[in-house]
C-alpha angles and dihedrals in degrees: 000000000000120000133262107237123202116268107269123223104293093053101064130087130255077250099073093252131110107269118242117270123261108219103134112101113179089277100057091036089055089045088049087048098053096036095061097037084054115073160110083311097079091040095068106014100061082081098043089050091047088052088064109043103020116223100350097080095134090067092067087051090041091056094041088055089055108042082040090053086047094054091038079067094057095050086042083063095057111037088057090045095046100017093187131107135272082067108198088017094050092047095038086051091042091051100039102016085211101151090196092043087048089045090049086052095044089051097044086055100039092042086051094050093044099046089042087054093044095057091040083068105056081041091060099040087049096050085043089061090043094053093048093049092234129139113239128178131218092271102041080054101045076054096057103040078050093051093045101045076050082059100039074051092053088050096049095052090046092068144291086250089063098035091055082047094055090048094053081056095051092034099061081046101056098039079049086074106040081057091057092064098047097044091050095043082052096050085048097046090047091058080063095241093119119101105220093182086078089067099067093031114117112210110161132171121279092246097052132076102226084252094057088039090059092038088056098048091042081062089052083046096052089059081066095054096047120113099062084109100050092078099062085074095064091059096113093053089046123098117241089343096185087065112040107032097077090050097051094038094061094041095057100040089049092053096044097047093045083054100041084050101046098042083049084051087046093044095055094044095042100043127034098249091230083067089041101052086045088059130107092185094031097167083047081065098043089063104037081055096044092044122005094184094063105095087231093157097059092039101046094062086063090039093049085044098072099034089064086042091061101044085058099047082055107046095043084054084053099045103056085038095055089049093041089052090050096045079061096056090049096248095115141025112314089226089059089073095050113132128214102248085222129020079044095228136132090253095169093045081047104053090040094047086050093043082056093050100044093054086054094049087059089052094051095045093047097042096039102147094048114129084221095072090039083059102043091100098056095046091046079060098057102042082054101050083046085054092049098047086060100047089053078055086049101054083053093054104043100047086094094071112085110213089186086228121107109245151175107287117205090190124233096275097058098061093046089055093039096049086051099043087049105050079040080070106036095056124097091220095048107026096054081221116161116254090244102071086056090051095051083044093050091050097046085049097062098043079060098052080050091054100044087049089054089057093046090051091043088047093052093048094043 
């Protein structure tokens, strides 16, 4: 094996230290893209979408992808125009210059990608144990999720060119299974034994017009579409960006919102909706209804492995860029931006990201059965679509600022419409969302304010 030599010169930052490495060509980064847009959402949320709205569950799928593919172009518009890391933090600071409202952003991503990653984990130790058939208790769980986010953490040092690798592995495995859904749902439909007049059938709760129904299951379907963002943090680890981001963009979020909408389509014909709301494993039923002879039981906890394992891969990659793009911006720490001679990674972003996650991996595996962790995904939601609707603002503000470099243009009338559909779905009286994801918001909120106040007060007395 040959050896790894130091960066020379032109590869090394204005800073002082080595520049990140540029690995992604437009495969990897659609792969990236994809696999971090795929993932346990789908797997659980196709029931819960079809309790709100009946048989048209695709609709609220169909109406994520687009106001996902709306706000994709805003972000197409700056990562392009700024193609550096820390992606919605690094363009919210560049249009207002408000350190506190640029903290509060930094901290809602980052808060999103390591919590995300954090709950991958038990999920993964717990469908590890599943898959094996052996009994594990709450401790022997909260063990495993500790030693694998170690190892996502192993990977991560090692370099951005074996981490993307690792996630083409884990995501053919995890879209595997999303097509095996959709090939055996075919096969059943085709028999003729599906009912098709489910799909287009409204049947929403007592308590919801069918607008705010569908308003409240496009935000659970949001949850689902939610990863295209995280791409623009790895820029500066991208090769020629400007290029080959709109491209890829455009590509992922197509493919995965052609799948998300077709297995929601498949689910409702194949399964009555009142089954599949009542679910835990809705897309378990789907096939044991499609086909009772696949031992789907014993092969969706490994499927369902390695998609958990690469949402977490990919969030814990976000999470230290986004705090080592901001440390170069001087929002945060300096050491947080200090870069491996070497392997060419954010090492110190990387070990403080995965101290954070790992604390949050003990809380969720002691306190197991808290409403605060059963509602985490909503409320990652939530942080996220308040994050979009300023960087549509964003793009509006910064488009006096002339880069000299020719880039990506989302026009004047997207991020009107973005910034709208987004706040549609942020707010309590449009969204149908529960009062809970506002309080966990509210508090994370305000450990990030305290935060934010404890760097301001080391700064003044440095």
């Amino acid at each position: 094996m040959s050896q790894i030599s130091p960066p020379g010169p032109a590869e090394t930052g204005s800073d002082g230290q080595p520049a990140l490495k540029r690995v992604m060509g437009p495969g990897l980064l659609l792969l990236f893209i994809v696999g971090d847009i795929l993932g346990t959402g789908i797997y659980a949320l196709t029931g819960q979408v079809a309790g709100e709205v009946g048989g048209a569950a695709w609709l609220p799928f169909a109406i994520a992808f687009i106001v996902a593919l709306i706000t994709a172009c805003s972000y197409l518009e700056l990562v392009t125009k700024y193609p550096e890391a820390a992606g919605a933090a690094l363009y919210v600071h560049k249009a207002f210059g408000k350190h506190l409202l640029t903290f509060l952003v930094c901290f809602a991503v980052m808060c999103s990608g390591i919590t995300s990653a954090s709950a991958a984990s038990r999920a993964f130790a717990a469908n590890l144990a599943t898959g094996f058939g052996f009994e594990a208790g709450n401790t022997v769980i909260l063990l495993i999720a500790m030693a694998f986010m170690l190892l996502v953490l192993a990977v991560n040092l090692r370099g951005v060119g074996e981490s993307v690798k690792v996630n083409v592995v884990l995501t053919a495995i995890e879209l595997s299974g999303l097509l095996l859904v959709i090939v055996l749902s075919l096969y059943f439909i085709t028999g003729g034994q599906a009912d098709f007049s489910r799909v287009v059938a409204f049947e929403t709760p007592e308590d919801k017009s069918v607008f705010l129904a569908v308003s409240a299951a496009t935000s659970l379907a949001f949850f689902a579409m939610v990863g295209f963002e995280d791409s623009v943090n790895m820029a500066e680890e991208t090769k020629n960006p400007v290029k080959i981001f709109p491209r890829m963009m455009f590509t992922g979020i197509g493919i995965t919102g052609l799948i998300y909408v077709l297995v929601s389509i498949c689910a409702v014909a194949v399964v009555p909706v009142g089954t599949l709301a009542e679910s835990e494993t809705p897309l378990v039923t789907v096939v044991e209804t499609a086909a009772p002879g696949v031992p789907i039981g014993e092969l969706l906890p490994f499927i369902s492995m390695f998609a958990v394992a690469n949402s977490a891969l990919i969030n814990m990659l976000m999470a230290s860029r986004l705090l080592y793009g901001m440390s170069k911006q001087g929002v945060l720490p300096p050491f947080l931006a200090r870069v491996h001679p070497t392997r060419r990674t954010p090492h110190t972003s990387i070990v403080f990201t995965t101290g954070i996650a790992l604390l949050l991996i003990a809380y969720v595996s002691l306190v197991p059965d808290s409403p605060v962790v059963a509602l985490l995904g909503g409320t990652t939601s939530l942080l996220l679509l308040a994050v979009f609707a300023l960087v549509n603002v964003s793009v509006l503000v910064l488009r006096r600022e002339d880069t000299g470099v020719e880039h990506f243009k989302a026009g004047r009338v997207l991020p009107v419409v973005g910034t709208a559909t987004c706040l549609y779905l942020v707010l309590p009286w449009s969204s149908g969302r529960p009062a809970g994801q506002y309080e966990i918001a509210g508090v994370l909120l305000a450990v990030g304010l305290l935060l934010w106040g404890l760097t301001w007060w080391s700064r003044r007395r440095a």
